[in-house]
């Protein structure tokens, strides 16, 4: 939830403001409106990947597809790939 608020929400607000500005320019300054729409499109494309990362963090596909062990191992691997030394040790009681 915090990642949505901190990363996605400001980007969506900025995108909405750019589109709103383009809307106000449609009748008076078409070239500027077109440029703003192109900018908004580029920004939306750019931020799609960030949004996907946040959404995957909420409910990672690997968790439902391959289970908790694979999901946790994936988190550890991503941390290791980014230079954060990480280990995972899980000890669960047998049922």
PDB file of C-alpha atoms in Angstrom:
ATOM      1  CA  UNK A   1       0.000   0.000   0.000  1.00  0.00           C
ATOM      2  CA  UNK A   2       2.804   2.378   0.861  1.00  0.00           C
ATOM      3  CA  UNK A   3       4.554   1.674  -2.463  1.00  0.00           C
ATOM      4  CA  UNK A   4       1.330   2.522  -4.287  1.00  0.00           C
ATOM      5  CA  UNK A   5       1.072   5.783  -2.384  1.00  0.00           C
ATOM      6  CA  UNK A   6       4.739   6.729  -2.617  1.00  0.00           C
ATOM      7  CA  UNK A   7       5.579   5.744  -6.176  1.00  0.00           C
ATOM      8  CA  UNK A   8       2.497   5.214  -8.309  1.00  0.00           C
ATOM      9  CA  UNK A   9       0.155   7.898  -6.981  1.00  0.00           C
ATOM     10  CA  UNK A  10       2.447  10.905  -7.622  1.00  0.00           C
ATOM     11  CA  UNK A  11       3.118   9.656 -11.140  1.00  0.00           C
ATOM     12  CA  UNK A  12      -0.586   9.330 -11.853  1.00  0.00           C
ATOM     13  CA  UNK A  13      -1.234  12.812 -10.457  1.00  0.00           C
ATOM     14  CA  UNK A  14       1.517  14.243 -12.670  1.00  0.00           C
ATOM     15  CA  UNK A  15       0.121  12.411 -15.676  1.00  0.00           C
ATOM     16  CA  UNK A  16      -3.388  13.710 -14.981  1.00  0.00           C
ATOM     17  CA  UNK A  17      -2.052  17.263 -14.676  1.00  0.00           C
ATOM     18  CA  UNK A  18      -0.233  17.002 -18.016  1.00  0.00           C
ATOM     19  CA  UNK A  19      -3.352  15.657 -19.721  1.00  0.00           C
ATOM     20  CA  UNK A  20      -5.453  18.382 -18.088  1.00  0.00           C
ATOM     21  CA  UNK A  21      -3.080  21.058 -19.348  1.00  0.00           C
ATOM     22  CA  UNK A  22      -3.219  19.557 -22.836  1.00  0.00           C
ATOM     23  CA  UNK A  23      -7.006  19.673 -22.664  1.00  0.00           C
ATOM     24  CA  UNK A  24      -6.963  23.401 -21.901  1.00  0.00           C
ATOM     25  CA  UNK A  25      -4.673  24.029 -24.891  1.00  0.00           C
ATOM     26  CA  UNK A  26      -6.715  22.086 -27.478  1.00  0.00           C
ATOM     27  CA  UNK A  27      -8.675  25.090 -28.755  1.00  0.00           C
ATOM     28  CA  UNK A  28      -6.047  27.801 -28.309  1.00  0.00           C
ATOM     29  CA  UNK A  29      -2.684  26.126 -28.992  1.00  0.00           C
ATOM     30  CA  UNK A  30      -2.979  22.822 -30.836  1.00  0.00           C
ATOM     31  CA  UNK A  31       0.788  22.246 -31.306  1.00  0.00           C
ATOM     32  CA  UNK A  32       1.368  22.599 -27.553  1.00  0.00           C
ATOM     33  CA  UNK A  33      -1.607  20.343 -26.810  1.00  0.00           C
ATOM     34  CA  UNK A  34      -0.221  17.695 -29.165  1.00  0.00           C
ATOM     35  CA  UNK A  35       3.208  17.942 -27.535  1.00  0.00           C
ATOM     36  CA  UNK A  36       1.681  17.575 -24.056  1.00  0.00           C
ATOM     37  CA  UNK A  37      -0.326  14.540 -25.162  1.00  0.00           C
ATOM     38  CA  UNK A  38       2.825  12.964 -26.613  1.00  0.00           C
ATOM     39  CA  UNK A  39       4.652  13.707 -23.356  1.00  0.00           C
ATOM     40  CA  UNK A  40       1.831  12.156 -21.322  1.00  0.00           C
ATOM     41  CA  UNK A  41       1.929   9.064 -23.516  1.00  0.00           C
ATOM     42  CA  UNK A  42       5.688   8.699 -23.048  1.00  0.00           C
ATOM     43  CA  UNK A  43       5.380   9.156 -19.286  1.00  0.00           C
ATOM     44  CA  UNK A  44       2.572   6.579 -19.106  1.00  0.00           C
ATOM     45  CA  UNK A  45       4.666   4.064 -21.055  1.00  0.00           C
ATOM     46  CA  UNK A  46       7.662   4.722 -18.823  1.00  0.00           C
ATOM     47  CA  UNK A  47       5.724   4.272 -15.592  1.00  0.00           C
ATOM     48  CA  UNK A  48       3.947   1.074 -16.630  1.00  0.00           C
ATOM     49  CA  UNK A  49       6.945  -0.989 -15.592  1.00  0.00           C
ATOM     50  CA  UNK A  50       7.122   0.693 -12.172  1.00  0.00           C
ATOM     51  CA  UNK A  51       3.434   0.007 -11.657  1.00  0.00           C
ATOM     52  CA  UNK A  52       3.921  -3.654 -12.596  1.00  0.00           C
ATOM     53  CA  UNK A  53       6.731  -3.976 -10.045  1.00  0.00           C
ATOM     54  CA  UNK A  54       4.510  -2.581  -7.287  1.00  0.00           C
ATOM     55  CA  UNK A  55       1.593  -4.816  -8.259  1.00  0.00           C
ATOM     56  CA  UNK A  56       3.801  -7.910  -8.395  1.00  0.00           C
ATOM     57  CA  UNK A  57       5.059  -7.031  -4.928  1.00  0.00           C
ATOM     58  CA  UNK A  58       1.494  -7.054  -3.609  1.00  0.00           C
ATOM     59  CA  UNK A  59       0.630 -10.475  -4.988  1.00  0.00           C
ATOM     60  CA  UNK A  60       3.579 -11.985  -6.818  1.00  0.00           C
ATOM     61  CA  UNK A  61       2.581 -14.454  -9.524  1.00  0.00           C
ATOM     62  CA  UNK A  62       5.312 -16.820  -8.414  1.00  0.00           C
ATOM     63  CA  UNK A  63       3.578 -17.177  -5.032  1.00  0.00           C
ATOM     64  CA  UNK A  64       0.394 -18.605  -6.526  1.00  0.00           C
ATOM     65  CA  UNK A  65       2.197 -20.510  -9.296  1.00  0.00           C
ATOM     66  CA  UNK A  66       5.078 -22.098  -7.392  1.00  0.00           C
ATOM     67  CA  UNK A  67       4.441 -21.528  -3.690  1.00  0.00           C
ATOM     68  CA  UNK A  68       5.976 -19.712  -0.747  1.00  0.00           C
ATOM     69  CA  UNK A  69       9.433 -21.292  -1.003  1.00  0.00           C
ATOM     70  CA  UNK A  70       9.895 -20.168  -4.616  1.00  0.00           C
ATOM     71  CA  UNK A  71       8.471 -16.703  -3.873  1.00  0.00           C
ATOM     72  CA  UNK A  72      10.819 -16.117  -0.932  1.00  0.00           C
ATOM     73  CA  UNK A  73      13.768 -17.485  -2.890  1.00  0.00           C
ATOM     74  CA  UNK A  74      12.927 -15.039  -5.683  1.00  0.00           C
ATOM     75  CA  UNK A  75      12.985 -12.106  -3.248  1.00  0.00           C
ATOM     76  CA  UNK A  76      16.360 -13.228  -1.913  1.00  0.00           C
ATOM     77  CA  UNK A  77      17.726 -13.604  -5.457  1.00  0.00           C
ATOM     78  CA  UNK A  78      16.561 -10.105  -6.459  1.00  0.00           C
ATOM     79  CA  UNK A  79      18.205  -8.669  -3.348  1.00  0.00           C
ATOM     80  CA  UNK A  80      21.436 -10.522  -4.116  1.00  0.00           C
ATOM     81  CA  UNK A  81      21.348  -9.315  -7.729  1.00  0.00           C
ATOM     82  CA  UNK A  82      21.098  -5.724  -6.504  1.00  0.00           C
ATOM     83  CA  UNK A  83      24.136  -6.114  -4.274  1.00  0.00           C
ATOM     84  CA  UNK A  84      22.394  -6.753  -0.967  1.00  0.00           C
ATOM     85  CA  UNK A  85      23.918  -9.809   0.709  1.00  0.00           C
ATOM     86  CA  UNK A  86      20.933 -11.915   1.688  1.00  0.00           C
ATOM     87  CA  UNK A  87      20.309 -15.438   2.871  1.00  0.00           C
ATOM     88  CA  UNK A  88      17.109 -17.311   3.508  1.00  0.00           C
ATOM     89  CA  UNK A  89      16.635 -20.017   6.071  1.00  0.00           C
ATOM     90  CA  UNK A  90      13.194 -21.456   6.732  1.00  0.00           C
ATOM     91  CA  UNK A  91      12.440 -23.987   9.437  1.00  0.00           C
ATOM     92  CA  UNK A  92       8.818 -25.025   9.632  1.00  0.00           C
ATOM     93  CA  UNK A  93       7.402 -27.582  12.019  1.00  0.00           C
ATOM     94  CA  UNK A  94       6.180 -30.742  10.335  1.00  0.00           C
ATOM     95  CA  UNK A  95       2.458 -31.334  10.385  1.00  0.00           C
TER      96      UNK A  95
END
